[in-house]
Amino acid sequence: MVGLIHTVLFNMVDQLAGHEKTREIRSAAGVAPDAEFRIDENYDDAEFRKVLSTACEQLGLSQQQAEAAFAKAFYEDSKERWPTWFALSKNARDFLKRQPTIHNGFATGVSDPAARPIIRDKFRQEEREDRLIVHYRSPNQLCGVFVELAQQILAHYGETATIEHPHCLNRGDDACEIHVIWS
């Protein structure tokens, strides 16, 4: 997992609960108070899961609530950090079709070539006339973040769609399958 994800999570905690709570969560999760996370470095997925579960415990959030808050924070960060992503897309479908390419682009920037497939191989997508079908496989089981981000992207473009999640890692399936359906 690239360091941007950690950075967005800690920034989210700062916004929700303040710097002192962020320091407490870092300490409880075993993250050094001065640790910096880089976008071109891959970090242990287990470390992120530990930080996220610690944040859930200390903030009194369920996994679903934390994923929704993180998705919103990531969306807000992305609008500011990469406005071109949004300018390139005329609608939510165009943007969501680019999502695997955007995600995989992070892998190309990671300095350790052996770590690139770990990032790159999490998403696969199919396009149908009325929907996009996203296949997600990761030990992080953060499919809820994608669902919430899709909702943020739909709202950004003033659109509505139905999101179905017929297969899910969190329900014991081998991979997640998420359908974004336009009527």
mmCIF file of C-alpha atoms in Angstrom:
data_model
loop_
_atom_site.group_PDB
_atom_site.id
_atom_site.type_symbol
_atom_site.label_atom_id
_atom_site.label_comp_id
_atom_site.label_asym_id
_atom_site.label_seq_id
_atom_site.Cartn_x
_atom_site.Cartn_y
_atom_site.Cartn_z
ATOM 1 C CA MET A 1 0.000 0.000 0.000
ATOM 2 C CA VAL A 2 1.474 3.356 -0.982
ATOM 3 C CA GLY A 3 2.128 5.892 1.745
ATOM 4 C CA LEU A 4 -0.508 8.297 0.483
ATOM 5 C CA ILE A 5 -3.143 6.004 1.993
ATOM 6 C CA HIS A 6 -1.578 6.285 5.456
ATOM 7 C CA THR A 7 -1.228 10.038 5.032
ATOM 8 C CA VAL A 8 -4.894 10.482 4.105
ATOM 9 C CA LEU A 9 -5.960 8.305 7.044
ATOM 10 C CA PHE A 10 -3.912 10.307 9.550
ATOM 11 C CA ASN A 11 -5.155 13.586 8.049
ATOM 12 C CA MET A 12 -8.723 12.274 8.370
ATOM 13 C CA VAL A 13 -8.163 11.471 12.064
ATOM 14 C CA ASP A 14 -6.689 14.958 12.550
ATOM 15 C CA GLN A 15 -9.834 16.487 11.077
ATOM 16 C CA LEU A 16 -12.223 14.259 13.025
ATOM 17 C CA ALA A 17 -10.527 14.232 16.411
ATOM 18 C CA GLY A 18 -7.445 16.474 16.457
ATOM 19 C CA HIS A 19 -3.671 16.071 16.533
ATOM 20 C CA GLU A 20 -3.511 14.565 20.023
ATOM 21 C CA LYS A 21 -5.846 11.716 19.032
ATOM 22 C CA THR A 22 -3.750 11.118 15.903
ATOM 23 C CA ARG A 23 -0.643 10.817 18.102
ATOM 24 C CA GLU A 24 -2.479 8.368 20.377
ATOM 25 C CA ILE A 25 -3.568 6.230 17.431
ATOM 26 C CA ARG A 26 -0.059 6.241 15.935
ATOM 27 C CA SER A 27 1.360 5.130 19.279
ATOM 28 C CA ALA A 28 -1.267 2.429 19.896
ATOM 29 C CA ALA A 29 -0.760 1.074 16.366
ATOM 30 C CA GLY A 30 3.027 1.029 16.755
ATOM 31 C CA VAL A 31 3.714 3.814 14.249
ATOM 32 C CA ALA A 32 6.500 6.211 15.178
ATOM 33 C CA PRO A 33 5.230 9.725 15.898
ATOM 34 C CA ASP A 34 7.556 11.204 13.282
ATOM 35 C CA ALA A 35 7.042 8.511 10.609
ATOM 36 C CA GLU A 36 6.570 9.984 7.154
ATOM 37 C CA PHE A 37 4.794 8.038 4.439
ATOM 38 C CA ARG A 38 5.874 8.447 0.831
ATOM 39 C CA ILE A 39 3.764 8.014 -2.289
ATOM 40 C CA ASP A 40 6.609 6.151 -4.033
ATOM 41 C CA GLU A 41 7.052 3.561 -1.278
ATOM 42 C CA ASN A 42 5.033 0.454 -0.615
ATOM 43 C CA TYR A 43 4.153 -0.098 3.046
ATOM 44 C CA ASP A 44 3.033 -3.265 4.756
ATOM 45 C CA ASP A 45 -0.701 -3.782 4.323
ATOM 46 C CA ALA A 46 -0.878 -5.289 7.823
ATOM 47 C CA GLU A 47 0.446 -2.017 9.261
ATOM 48 C CA PHE A 48 -2.332 -0.052 7.584
ATOM 49 C CA ARG A 49 -4.965 -2.531 8.769
ATOM 50 C CA LYS A 50 -3.603 -2.129 12.321
ATOM 51 C CA VAL A 51 -3.772 1.670 12.074
ATOM 52 C CA LEU A 52 -7.309 1.511 10.672
ATOM 53 C CA SER A 53 -8.563 -0.904 13.341
ATOM 54 C CA THR A 54 -6.926 1.214 16.060
ATOM 55 C CA ALA A 55 -8.564 4.340 14.633
ATOM 56 C CA CYS A 56 -11.938 2.548 14.627
ATOM 57 C CA GLU A 57 -11.522 1.531 18.258
ATOM 58 C CA GLN A 58 -10.319 4.912 19.485
ATOM 59 C CA LEU A 59 -12.825 6.954 17.473
ATOM 60 C CA GLY A 60 -15.766 4.650 18.170
ATOM 61 C CA LEU A 61 -16.330 3.974 14.472
ATOM 62 C CA SER A 62 -17.467 0.784 12.811
ATOM 63 C CA GLN A 63 -15.403 -0.492 9.872
ATOM 64 C CA GLN A 64 -18.136 0.768 7.528
ATOM 65 C CA GLN A 65 -18.164 4.232 9.116
ATOM 66 C CA ALA A 66 -14.368 4.424 8.947
ATOM 67 C CA GLU A 67 -14.340 3.356 5.296
ATOM 68 C CA ALA A 68 -16.977 5.996 4.460
ATOM 69 C CA ALA A 69 -15.007 8.709 6.291
ATOM 70 C CA PHE A 70 -11.777 7.600 4.618
ATOM 71 C CA ALA A 71 -13.390 7.573 1.161
ATOM 72 C CA LYS A 72 -14.638 11.124 1.686
ATOM 73 C CA ALA A 73 -11.198 12.239 2.898
ATOM 74 C CA PHE A 74 -9.503 10.536 -0.058
ATOM 75 C CA TYR A 75 -11.964 12.112 -2.498
ATOM 76 C CA GLU A 76 -11.357 15.591 -1.039
ATOM 77 C CA ASP A 77 -7.586 15.067 -1.077
ATOM 78 C CA SER A 78 -7.702 13.791 -4.680
ATOM 79 C CA LYS A 79 -9.729 16.761 -5.943
ATOM 80 C CA GLU A 80 -7.051 19.067 -4.601
ATOM 81 C CA ARG A 81 -3.999 16.934 -5.408
ATOM 82 C CA TRP A 82 -5.053 15.697 -8.877
ATOM 83 C CA PRO A 83 -7.703 17.990 -10.388
ATOM 84 C CA THR A 84 -6.804 16.697 -13.851
ATOM 85 C CA TRP A 85 -8.341 13.315 -13.003
ATOM 86 C CA PHE A 86 -11.687 15.071 -12.661
ATOM 87 C CA ALA A 87 -11.199 17.386 -15.639
ATOM 88 C CA LEU A 88 -10.440 14.444 -17.956
ATOM 89 C CA SER A 89 -13.773 12.787 -17.225
ATOM 90 C CA LYS A 90 -17.040 14.160 -18.572
ATOM 91 C CA ASN A 91 -19.078 12.032 -16.168
ATOM 92 C CA ALA A 92 -18.878 9.529 -13.317
ATOM 93 C CA ARG A 93 -18.733 6.543 -15.639
ATOM 94 C CA ASP A 94 -15.693 7.965 -17.440
ATOM 95 C CA PHE A 95 -13.997 8.604 -14.117
ATOM 96 C CA LEU A 96 -14.795 5.179 -12.669
ATOM 97 C CA LYS A 97 -13.565 3.514 -15.872
ATOM 98 C CA ARG A 98 -10.207 5.225 -15.255
ATOM 99 C CA GLN A 99 -10.026 4.111 -11.617
ATOM 100 C CA PRO A 100 -8.023 0.898 -12.191
ATOM 101 C CA THR A 101 -5.569 2.817 -14.373
ATOM 102 C CA ILE A 102 -5.229 5.510 -11.711
ATOM 103 C CA HIS A 103 -4.732 2.875 -9.007
ATOM 104 C CA ASN A 104 -2.216 0.968 -11.110
ATOM 105 C CA GLY A 105 -0.372 4.205 -11.819
ATOM 106 C CA PHE A 106 0.607 4.309 -8.171
ATOM 107 C CA ALA A 107 2.353 0.957 -8.667
ATOM 108 C CA THR A 108 4.531 2.316 -11.462
ATOM 109 C CA GLY A 109 5.829 5.001 -9.120
ATOM 110 C CA VAL A 110 6.872 2.606 -6.361
ATOM 111 C CA SER A 111 10.658 2.411 -6.177
ATOM 112 C CA ASP A 112 10.750 -1.342 -5.422
ATOM 113 C CA PRO A 113 9.775 -3.201 -8.627
ATOM 114 C CA ALA A 114 8.928 -6.365 -6.643
ATOM 115 C CA ALA A 115 6.214 -4.452 -4.750
ATOM 116 C CA ARG A 116 4.446 -3.188 -7.875
ATOM 117 C CA PRO A 117 2.271 -6.278 -8.539
ATOM 118 C CA ILE A 118 0.966 -6.147 -4.957
ATOM 119 C CA ILE A 119 -0.569 -2.756 -5.750
ATOM 120 C CA ARG A 120 -1.336 -3.316 -9.418
ATOM 121 C CA ASP A 121 -3.220 -6.606 -9.147
ATOM 122 C CA LYS A 122 -6.028 -5.482 -6.814
ATOM 123 C CA PHE A 123 -8.544 -4.251 -9.413
ATOM 124 C CA ARG A 124 -9.978 -5.563 -12.657
ATOM 125 C CA GLN A 125 -12.972 -4.114 -14.477
ATOM 126 C CA GLU A 126 -15.599 -5.154 -17.025
ATOM 127 C CA GLU A 127 -17.779 -2.725 -18.915
ATOM 128 C CA ARG A 128 -21.324 -3.498 -19.950
ATOM 129 C CA GLU A 129 -23.882 -1.246 -21.601
ATOM 130 C CA ASP A 130 -25.652 -0.360 -18.350
ATOM 131 C CA ARG A 131 -22.891 -0.945 -15.795
ATOM 132 C CA LEU A 132 -19.305 -1.220 -14.734
ATOM 133 C CA ILE A 133 -18.346 -4.376 -12.889
ATOM 134 C CA VAL A 134 -15.357 -3.993 -10.618
ATOM 135 C CA HIS A 135 -13.470 -7.042 -9.385
ATOM 136 C CA TYR A 136 -11.422 -6.366 -6.267
ATOM 137 C CA ARG A 137 -9.081 -8.762 -4.503
ATOM 138 C CA SER A 138 -6.904 -7.659 -1.600
ATOM 139 C CA PRO A 139 -6.040 -8.975 1.850
ATOM 140 C CA ASN A 140 -7.076 -5.525 3.097
ATOM 141 C CA GLN A 141 -10.724 -6.237 2.315
ATOM 142 C CA LEU A 142 -11.429 -2.531 1.872
ATOM 143 C CA CYS A 143 -14.092 -2.943 -0.786
ATOM 144 C CA GLY A 144 -16.293 -0.579 1.199
ATOM 145 C CA VAL A 145 -13.833 2.210 0.394
ATOM 146 C CA PHE A 146 -14.374 1.649 -3.333
ATOM 147 C CA VAL A 147 -18.170 1.625 -2.880
ATOM 148 C CA GLU A 148 -18.035 4.874 -0.896
ATOM 149 C CA LEU A 149 -15.616 6.480 -3.371
ATOM 150 C CA ALA A 150 -17.954 5.528 -6.211
ATOM 151 C CA GLN A 151 -20.745 7.333 -4.324
ATOM 152 C CA GLN A 152 -18.497 10.403 -3.955
ATOM 153 C CA ILE A 153 -17.688 10.351 -7.676
ATOM 154 C CA LEU A 154 -21.364 10.004 -8.603
ATOM 155 C CA ALA A 155 -22.211 12.985 -6.398
ATOM 156 C CA HIS A 156 -19.300 14.991 -7.840
ATOM 157 C CA TYR A 157 -20.777 14.649 -11.324
ATOM 158 C CA GLY A 158 -24.371 15.096 -10.113
ATOM 159 C CA GLU A 159 -25.349 11.568 -11.096
ATOM 160 C CA THR A 160 -27.123 8.653 -9.513
ATOM 161 C CA ALA A 161 -26.549 4.947 -10.000
ATOM 162 C CA THR A 162 -27.300 1.783 -8.120
ATOM 163 C CA ILE A 163 -24.357 0.022 -6.533
ATOM 164 C CA GLU A 164 -24.680 -3.714 -5.938
ATOM 165 C CA HIS A 165 -22.101 -5.873 -4.212
ATOM 166 C CA PRO A 166 -23.107 -9.496 -4.956
ATOM 167 C CA HIS A 167 -19.737 -11.038 -4.038
ATOM 168 C CA CYS A 168 -17.562 -9.856 -1.164
ATOM 169 C CA LEU A 169 -14.316 -10.885 0.498
ATOM 170 C CA ASN A 170 -15.845 -9.868 3.818
ATOM 171 C CA ARG A 171 -18.601 -12.457 3.290
ATOM 172 C CA GLY A 172 -16.121 -15.229 2.462
ATOM 173 C CA ASP A 173 -16.026 -14.927 -1.335
ATOM 174 C CA ASP A 174 -12.701 -15.244 -3.200
ATOM 175 C CA ALA A 175 -13.018 -11.668 -4.481
ATOM 176 C CA CYS A 176 -15.390 -8.754 -4.452
ATOM 177 C CA GLU A 177 -17.621 -7.994 -7.391
ATOM 178 C CA ILE A 178 -19.139 -4.513 -7.335
ATOM 179 C CA HIS A 179 -21.659 -3.373 -9.953
ATOM 180 C CA VAL A 180 -22.230 0.317 -10.623
ATOM 181 C CA ILE A 181 -25.468 0.392 -12.608
ATOM 182 C CA TRP A 182 -26.832 3.351 -14.528
ATOM 183 C CA SER A 183 -30.537 3.263 -15.405
#
